[in-house]
PDB file of C-alpha atoms in Angstrom:
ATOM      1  CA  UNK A  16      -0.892  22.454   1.680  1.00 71.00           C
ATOM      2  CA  UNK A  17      -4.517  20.508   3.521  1.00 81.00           C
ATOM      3  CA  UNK A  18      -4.754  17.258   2.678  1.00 87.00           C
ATOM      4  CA  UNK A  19      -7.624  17.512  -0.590  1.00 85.00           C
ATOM      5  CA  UNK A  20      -4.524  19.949  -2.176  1.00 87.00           C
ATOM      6  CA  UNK A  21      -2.312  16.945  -1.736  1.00 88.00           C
ATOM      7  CA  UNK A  22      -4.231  14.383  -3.074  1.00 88.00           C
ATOM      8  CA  UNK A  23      -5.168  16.203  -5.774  1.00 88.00           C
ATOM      9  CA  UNK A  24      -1.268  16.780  -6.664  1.00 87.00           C
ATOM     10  CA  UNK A  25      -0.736  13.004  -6.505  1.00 87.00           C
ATOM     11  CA  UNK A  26      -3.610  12.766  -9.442  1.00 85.00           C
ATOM     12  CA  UNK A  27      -1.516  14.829 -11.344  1.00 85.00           C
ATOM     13  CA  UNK A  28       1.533  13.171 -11.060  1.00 83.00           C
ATOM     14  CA  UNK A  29       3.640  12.402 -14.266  1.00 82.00           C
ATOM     15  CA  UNK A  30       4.494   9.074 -13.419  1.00 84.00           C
ATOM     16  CA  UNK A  31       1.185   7.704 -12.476  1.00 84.00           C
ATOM     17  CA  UNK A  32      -1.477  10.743 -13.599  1.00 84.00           C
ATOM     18  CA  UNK A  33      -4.678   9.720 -12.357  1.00 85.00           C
ATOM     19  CA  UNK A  34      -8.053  11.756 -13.830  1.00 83.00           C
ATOM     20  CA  UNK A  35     -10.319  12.632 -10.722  1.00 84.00           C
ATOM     21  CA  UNK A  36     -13.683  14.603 -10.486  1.00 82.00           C
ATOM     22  CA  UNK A  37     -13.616  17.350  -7.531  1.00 83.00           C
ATOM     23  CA  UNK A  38     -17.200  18.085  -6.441  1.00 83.00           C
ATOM     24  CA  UNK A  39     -18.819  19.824  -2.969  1.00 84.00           C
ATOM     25  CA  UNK A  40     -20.607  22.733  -3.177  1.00 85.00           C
ATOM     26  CA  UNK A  41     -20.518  26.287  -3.569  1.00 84.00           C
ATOM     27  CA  UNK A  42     -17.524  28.036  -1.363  1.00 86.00           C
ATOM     28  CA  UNK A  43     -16.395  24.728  -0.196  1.00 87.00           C
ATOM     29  CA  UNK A  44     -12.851  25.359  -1.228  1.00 87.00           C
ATOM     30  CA  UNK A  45     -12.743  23.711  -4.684  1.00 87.00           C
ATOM     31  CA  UNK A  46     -10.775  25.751  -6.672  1.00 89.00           C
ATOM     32  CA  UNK A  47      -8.574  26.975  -4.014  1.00 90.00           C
ATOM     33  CA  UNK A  48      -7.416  23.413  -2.917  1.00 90.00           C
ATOM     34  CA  UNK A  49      -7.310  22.886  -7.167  1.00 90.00           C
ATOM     35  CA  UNK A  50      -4.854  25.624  -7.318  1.00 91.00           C
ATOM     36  CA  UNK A  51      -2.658  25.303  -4.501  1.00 91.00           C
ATOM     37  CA  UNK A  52      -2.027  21.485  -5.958  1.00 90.00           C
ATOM     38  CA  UNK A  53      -1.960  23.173  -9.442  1.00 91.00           C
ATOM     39  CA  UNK A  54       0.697  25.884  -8.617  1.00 89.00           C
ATOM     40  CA  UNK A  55       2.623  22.743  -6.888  1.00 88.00           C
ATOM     41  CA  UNK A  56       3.066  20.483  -9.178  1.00 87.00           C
ATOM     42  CA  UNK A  57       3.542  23.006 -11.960  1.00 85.00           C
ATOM     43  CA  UNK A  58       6.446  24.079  -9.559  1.00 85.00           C
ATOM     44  CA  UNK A  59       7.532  20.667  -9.100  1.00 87.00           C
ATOM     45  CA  UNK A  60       7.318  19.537 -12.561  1.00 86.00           C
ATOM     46  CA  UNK A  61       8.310  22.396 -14.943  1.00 85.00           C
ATOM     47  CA  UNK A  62      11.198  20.586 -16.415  1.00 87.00           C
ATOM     48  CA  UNK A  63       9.936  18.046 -17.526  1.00 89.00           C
ATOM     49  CA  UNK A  64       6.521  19.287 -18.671  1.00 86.00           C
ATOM     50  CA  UNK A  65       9.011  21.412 -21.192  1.00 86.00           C
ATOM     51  CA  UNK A  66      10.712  18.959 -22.027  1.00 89.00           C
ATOM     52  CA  UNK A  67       8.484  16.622 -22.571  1.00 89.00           C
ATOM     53  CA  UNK A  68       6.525  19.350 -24.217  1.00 89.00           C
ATOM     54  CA  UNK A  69       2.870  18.188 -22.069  1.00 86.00           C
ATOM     55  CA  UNK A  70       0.769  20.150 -20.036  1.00 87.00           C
ATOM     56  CA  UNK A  71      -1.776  19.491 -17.228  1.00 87.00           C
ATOM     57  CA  UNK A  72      -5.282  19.656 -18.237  1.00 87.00           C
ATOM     58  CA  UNK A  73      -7.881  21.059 -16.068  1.00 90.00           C
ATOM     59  CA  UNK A  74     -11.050  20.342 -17.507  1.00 88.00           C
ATOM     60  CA  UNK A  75     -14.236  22.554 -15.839  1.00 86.00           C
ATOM     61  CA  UNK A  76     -18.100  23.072 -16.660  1.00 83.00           C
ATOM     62  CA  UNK A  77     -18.223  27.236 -16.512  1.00 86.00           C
ATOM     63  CA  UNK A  78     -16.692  30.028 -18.166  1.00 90.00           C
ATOM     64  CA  UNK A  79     -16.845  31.611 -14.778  1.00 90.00           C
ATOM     65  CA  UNK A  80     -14.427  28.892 -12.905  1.00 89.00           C
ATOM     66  CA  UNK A  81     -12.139  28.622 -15.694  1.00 91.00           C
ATOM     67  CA  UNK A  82     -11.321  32.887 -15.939  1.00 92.00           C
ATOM     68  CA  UNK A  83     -10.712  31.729 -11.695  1.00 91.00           C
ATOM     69  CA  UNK A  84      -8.174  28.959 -12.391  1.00 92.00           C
ATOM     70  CA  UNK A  85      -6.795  30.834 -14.942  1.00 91.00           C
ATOM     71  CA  UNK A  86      -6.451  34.228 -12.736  1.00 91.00           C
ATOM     72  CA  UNK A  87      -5.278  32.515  -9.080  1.00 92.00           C
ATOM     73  CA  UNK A  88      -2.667  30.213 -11.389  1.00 90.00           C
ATOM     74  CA  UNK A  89      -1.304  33.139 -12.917  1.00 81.00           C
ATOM     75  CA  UNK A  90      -1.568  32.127 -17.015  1.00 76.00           C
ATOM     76  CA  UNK A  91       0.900  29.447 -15.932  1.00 83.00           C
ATOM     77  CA  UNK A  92       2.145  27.845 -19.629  1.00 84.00           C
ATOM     78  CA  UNK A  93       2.355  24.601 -18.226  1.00 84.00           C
ATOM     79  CA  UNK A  94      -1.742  24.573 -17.543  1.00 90.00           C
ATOM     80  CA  UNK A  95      -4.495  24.306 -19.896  1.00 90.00           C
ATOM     81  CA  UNK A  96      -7.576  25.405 -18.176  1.00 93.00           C
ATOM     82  CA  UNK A  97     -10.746  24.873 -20.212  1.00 91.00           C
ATOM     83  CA  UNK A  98     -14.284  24.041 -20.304  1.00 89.00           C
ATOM     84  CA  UNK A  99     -15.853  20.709 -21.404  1.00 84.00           C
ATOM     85  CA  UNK A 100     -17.315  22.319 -24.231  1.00 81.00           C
ATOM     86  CA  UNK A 101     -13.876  24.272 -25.756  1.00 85.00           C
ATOM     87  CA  UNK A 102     -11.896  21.191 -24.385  1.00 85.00           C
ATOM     88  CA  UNK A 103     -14.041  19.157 -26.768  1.00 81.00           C
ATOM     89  CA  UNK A 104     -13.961  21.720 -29.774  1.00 81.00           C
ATOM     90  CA  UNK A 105     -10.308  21.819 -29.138  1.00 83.00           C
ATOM     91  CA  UNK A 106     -10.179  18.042 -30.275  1.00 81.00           C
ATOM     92  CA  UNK A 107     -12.705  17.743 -33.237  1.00 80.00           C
ATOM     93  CA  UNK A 108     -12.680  21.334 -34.982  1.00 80.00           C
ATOM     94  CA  UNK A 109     -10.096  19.776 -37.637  1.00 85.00           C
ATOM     95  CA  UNK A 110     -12.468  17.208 -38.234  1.00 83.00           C
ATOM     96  CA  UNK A 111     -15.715  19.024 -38.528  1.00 78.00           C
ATOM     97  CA  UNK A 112     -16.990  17.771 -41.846  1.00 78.00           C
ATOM     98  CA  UNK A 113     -16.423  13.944 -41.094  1.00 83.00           C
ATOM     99  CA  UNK A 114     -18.320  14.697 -37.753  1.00 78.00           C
ATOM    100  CA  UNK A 115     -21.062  16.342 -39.683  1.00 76.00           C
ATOM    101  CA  UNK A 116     -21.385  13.819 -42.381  1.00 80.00           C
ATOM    102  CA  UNK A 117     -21.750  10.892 -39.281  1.00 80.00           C
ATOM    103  CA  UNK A 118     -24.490  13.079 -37.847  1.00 74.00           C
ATOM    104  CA  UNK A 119     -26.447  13.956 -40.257  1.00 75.00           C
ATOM    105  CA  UNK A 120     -26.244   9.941 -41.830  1.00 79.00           C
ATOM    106  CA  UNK A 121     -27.217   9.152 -38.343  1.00 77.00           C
ATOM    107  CA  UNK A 122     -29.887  11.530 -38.214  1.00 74.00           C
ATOM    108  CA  UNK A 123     -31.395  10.408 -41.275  1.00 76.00           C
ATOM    109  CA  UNK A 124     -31.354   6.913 -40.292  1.00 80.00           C
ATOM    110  CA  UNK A 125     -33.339   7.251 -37.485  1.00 75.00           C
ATOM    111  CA  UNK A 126     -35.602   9.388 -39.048  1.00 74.00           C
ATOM    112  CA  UNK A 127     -36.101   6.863 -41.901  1.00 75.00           C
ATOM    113  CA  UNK A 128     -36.203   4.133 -38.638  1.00 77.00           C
ATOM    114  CA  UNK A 129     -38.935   6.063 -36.542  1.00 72.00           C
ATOM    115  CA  UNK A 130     -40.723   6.922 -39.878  1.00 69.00           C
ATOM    116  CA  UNK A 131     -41.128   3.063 -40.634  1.00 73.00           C
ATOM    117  CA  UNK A 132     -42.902   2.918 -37.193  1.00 71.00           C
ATOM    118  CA  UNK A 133     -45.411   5.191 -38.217  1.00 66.00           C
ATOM    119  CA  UNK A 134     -48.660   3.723 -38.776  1.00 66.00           C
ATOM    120  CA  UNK A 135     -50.942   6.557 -40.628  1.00 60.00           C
ATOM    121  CA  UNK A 136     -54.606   6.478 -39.943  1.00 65.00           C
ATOM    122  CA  UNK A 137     -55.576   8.029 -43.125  1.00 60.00           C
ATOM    123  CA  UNK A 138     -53.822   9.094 -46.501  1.00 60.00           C
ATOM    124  CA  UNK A 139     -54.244  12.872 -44.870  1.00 65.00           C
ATOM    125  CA  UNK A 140     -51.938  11.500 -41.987  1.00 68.00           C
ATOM    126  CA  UNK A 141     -49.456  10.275 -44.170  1.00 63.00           C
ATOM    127  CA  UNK A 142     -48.953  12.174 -47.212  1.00 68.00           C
ATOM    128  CA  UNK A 143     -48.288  14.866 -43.139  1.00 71.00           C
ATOM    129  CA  UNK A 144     -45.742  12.460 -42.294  1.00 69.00           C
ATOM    130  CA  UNK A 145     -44.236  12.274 -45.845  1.00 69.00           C
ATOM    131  CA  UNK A 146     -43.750  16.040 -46.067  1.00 72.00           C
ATOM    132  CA  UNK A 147     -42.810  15.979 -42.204  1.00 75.00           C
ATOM    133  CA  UNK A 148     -40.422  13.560 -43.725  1.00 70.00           C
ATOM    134  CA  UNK A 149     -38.857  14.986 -46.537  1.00 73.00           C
ATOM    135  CA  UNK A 150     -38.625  18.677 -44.905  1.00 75.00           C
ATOM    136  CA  UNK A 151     -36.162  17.017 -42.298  1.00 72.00           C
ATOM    137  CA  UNK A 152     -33.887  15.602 -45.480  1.00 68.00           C
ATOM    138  CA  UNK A 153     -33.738  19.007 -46.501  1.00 71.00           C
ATOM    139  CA  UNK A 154     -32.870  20.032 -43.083  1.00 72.00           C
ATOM    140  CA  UNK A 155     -30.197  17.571 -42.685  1.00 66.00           C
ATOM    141  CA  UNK A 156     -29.313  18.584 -46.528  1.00 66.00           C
ATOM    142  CA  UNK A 157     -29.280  22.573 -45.316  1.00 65.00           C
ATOM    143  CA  UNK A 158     -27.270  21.514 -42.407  1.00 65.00           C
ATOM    144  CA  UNK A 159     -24.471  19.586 -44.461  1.00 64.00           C
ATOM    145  CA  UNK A 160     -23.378  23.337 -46.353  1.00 65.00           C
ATOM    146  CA  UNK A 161     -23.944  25.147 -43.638  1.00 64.00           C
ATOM    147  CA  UNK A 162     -20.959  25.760 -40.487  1.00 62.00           C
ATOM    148  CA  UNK A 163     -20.882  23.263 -37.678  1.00 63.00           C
ATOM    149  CA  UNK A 164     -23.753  24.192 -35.235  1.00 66.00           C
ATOM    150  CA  UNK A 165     -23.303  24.778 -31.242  1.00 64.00           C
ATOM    151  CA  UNK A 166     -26.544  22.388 -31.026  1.00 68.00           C
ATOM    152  CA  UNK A 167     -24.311  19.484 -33.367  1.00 67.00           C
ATOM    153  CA  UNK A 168     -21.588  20.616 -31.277  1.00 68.00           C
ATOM    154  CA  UNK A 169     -23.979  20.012 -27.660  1.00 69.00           C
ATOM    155  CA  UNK A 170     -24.873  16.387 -29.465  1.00 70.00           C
ATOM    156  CA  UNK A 171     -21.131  15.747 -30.097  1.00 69.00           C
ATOM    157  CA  UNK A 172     -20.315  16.593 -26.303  1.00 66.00           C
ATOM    158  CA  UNK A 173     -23.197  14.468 -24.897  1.00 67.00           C
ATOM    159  CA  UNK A 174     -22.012  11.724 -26.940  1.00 66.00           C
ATOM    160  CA  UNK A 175     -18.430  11.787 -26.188  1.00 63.00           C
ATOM    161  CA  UNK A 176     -19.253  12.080 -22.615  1.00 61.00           C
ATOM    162  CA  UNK A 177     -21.249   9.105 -22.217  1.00 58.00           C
ATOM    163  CA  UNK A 178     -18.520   7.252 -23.994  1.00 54.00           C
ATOM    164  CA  UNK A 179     -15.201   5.666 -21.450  1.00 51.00           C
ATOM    165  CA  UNK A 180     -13.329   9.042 -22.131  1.00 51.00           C
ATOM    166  CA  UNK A 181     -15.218  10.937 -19.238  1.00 50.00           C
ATOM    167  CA  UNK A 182     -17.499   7.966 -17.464  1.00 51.00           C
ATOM    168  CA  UNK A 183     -14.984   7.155 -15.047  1.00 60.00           C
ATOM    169  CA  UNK A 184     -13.020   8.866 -12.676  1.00 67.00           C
ATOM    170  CA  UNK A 185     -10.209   7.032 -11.221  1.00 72.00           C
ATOM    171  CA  UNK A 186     -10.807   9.239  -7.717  1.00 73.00           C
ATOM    172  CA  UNK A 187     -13.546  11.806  -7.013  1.00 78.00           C
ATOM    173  CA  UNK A 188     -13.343  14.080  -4.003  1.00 75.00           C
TER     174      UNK A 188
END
C-alpha cells in the first residue's frame, strides 16, 4: 500500500475517523489509492462495522466515479459509495414537504424584499412588476402541490454545502 493509500486509511479509522477531500487530476491515481485504503480498512474493520451496524461513506461528485468505486471495491456491504447529490437526497427525502414549505416561504420573502426595492417609473412599470409579482406567488403556490424539483433539490445541495457539514475538511490530499 503507497503512502496516499495509507493516509487515507488512517481518515477512516473508527476510533478517530477524520473526513478528508482527495483532489489531483485526471489519472493521477485517485480512486485507485481510494480503493486500496477502502478494501483495507473494510478488511480490517468488518467486525465491528457489523456490529456496530455503520458503514464508511464515500462521498463523490460523478455518476461515473461512483459505478468505479463501486466496481474495483466489489459491492462491499460495509461501503456506501454515493454522489453529493443522492448522498444528500438520501438524508432529506423523508422530509420533503417541510423542506419545500421553508423554500418556498423563503422564496416569497425575498421576492416580497426585492419587490419593496423596486422603484417604478410609471404606473405602466408597476402595475409590470405587480403581475411579475403575483405570477411568482402562483409559481411558488404551483410548486407547493407539485413533487420536489431536481432544481429545489440543486438549491437544497448548494445550501447544505456552504453550511459546516461539507466546508471543512479535516485533511485534503
Amino acid at each position: 500500500m503507497n503512502t496516499l493509500s495509507q493516509k487515507i486509511a488512517n481518515c477512516m479509522s473508527l476510533k478517530s475517523p477524520k473526513s478528508f477531500l482527495l483532489k489531483a487530476g485526471a489519472g493521477a491515481g485517485k480512486t485507485r489509492a481510494l480503493v486500496e485504503a477502502l478494501n483495507k480498512i473494510s478488511l480490517e474493520t468488518a467486525t465491528e462495522l457489523i456490529l456496530s451496524n455503520r458503514k464508511i461513506a464515500v462521498i463523490t461528485y460523478t455518476n461515473a466515479a461512483s459505478d468505479e468505486i463501486l466496481r474495483r471495491i466489489n459491492q462491499s456491504p460495509f461501503i456506501q459509495v454515493s454522489t453529493i447529490h443522492s448522498f444528500i437526497w438520501e438524508l432529506i427525502k423523508h422530509y420533503q414537504h417541510d423542506i419545500k414549505e421553508w423554500m418556498i416561504s423563503e422564496q416569497i420573502k425575498n421576492a416580497a424584499e426585492a419587490r419593496a426595492k423596486i422603484t417604478p417609473r410609471s404606473r405602466r412599470d408597476y402595475e409590470a412588476d405587480a403581475l411579475a409579482y403575483e405570477k411568482r406567488l402562483k409559481s411558488y403556490e404551483y410548486q407547493r402541490e407539485s413533487l420536489f424539483t431536481v432544481q429545489q433539490a440543486r438549491i437544497l445541495a448548494r445550501t447544505l454545502c456552504s453550511i459546516r457539514m461539507f466546508s471543512k475538511w479535516e485533511e485534503t490530499f
